[in-house]
Amino acid sequence: MVNGRLSSRLFMGYNLYVAF
């Protein structure tokens, strides 16, 4: 599994990208 921090950052970035 990928690092928790990396996944969290990617997930947050993806959410922000989709939000806007």
Coordinates of C-alpha atoms in Angstrom, one line a residue:
M1 CA 0.0 0.0 0.0
V2 CA 1.1 3.6 -0.6
N3 CA 2.2 5.9 2.2
G4 CA -0.7 7.2 4.2
R5 CA 0.6 10.8 4.0
L6 CA 1.1 10.5 0.2
S7 CA -2.4 9.1 -0.3
S8 CA -3.9 11.7 2.0
R9 CA -2.2 14.5 0.0
L10 CA -3.3 13.0 -3.3
F11 CA -6.8 12.5 -2.1
M12 CA -7.1 16.1 -0.8
G13 CA -5.6 17.4 -4.1
Y14 CA -8.0 15.4 -6.1
N15 CA -11.0 16.6 -4.1
L16 CA -9.9 20.2 -4.5
Y17 CA -9.4 19.7 -8.2
V18 CA -12.9 18.2 -8.6
A19 CA -14.4 20.9 -6.3
F20 CA -13.1 23.6 -8.6

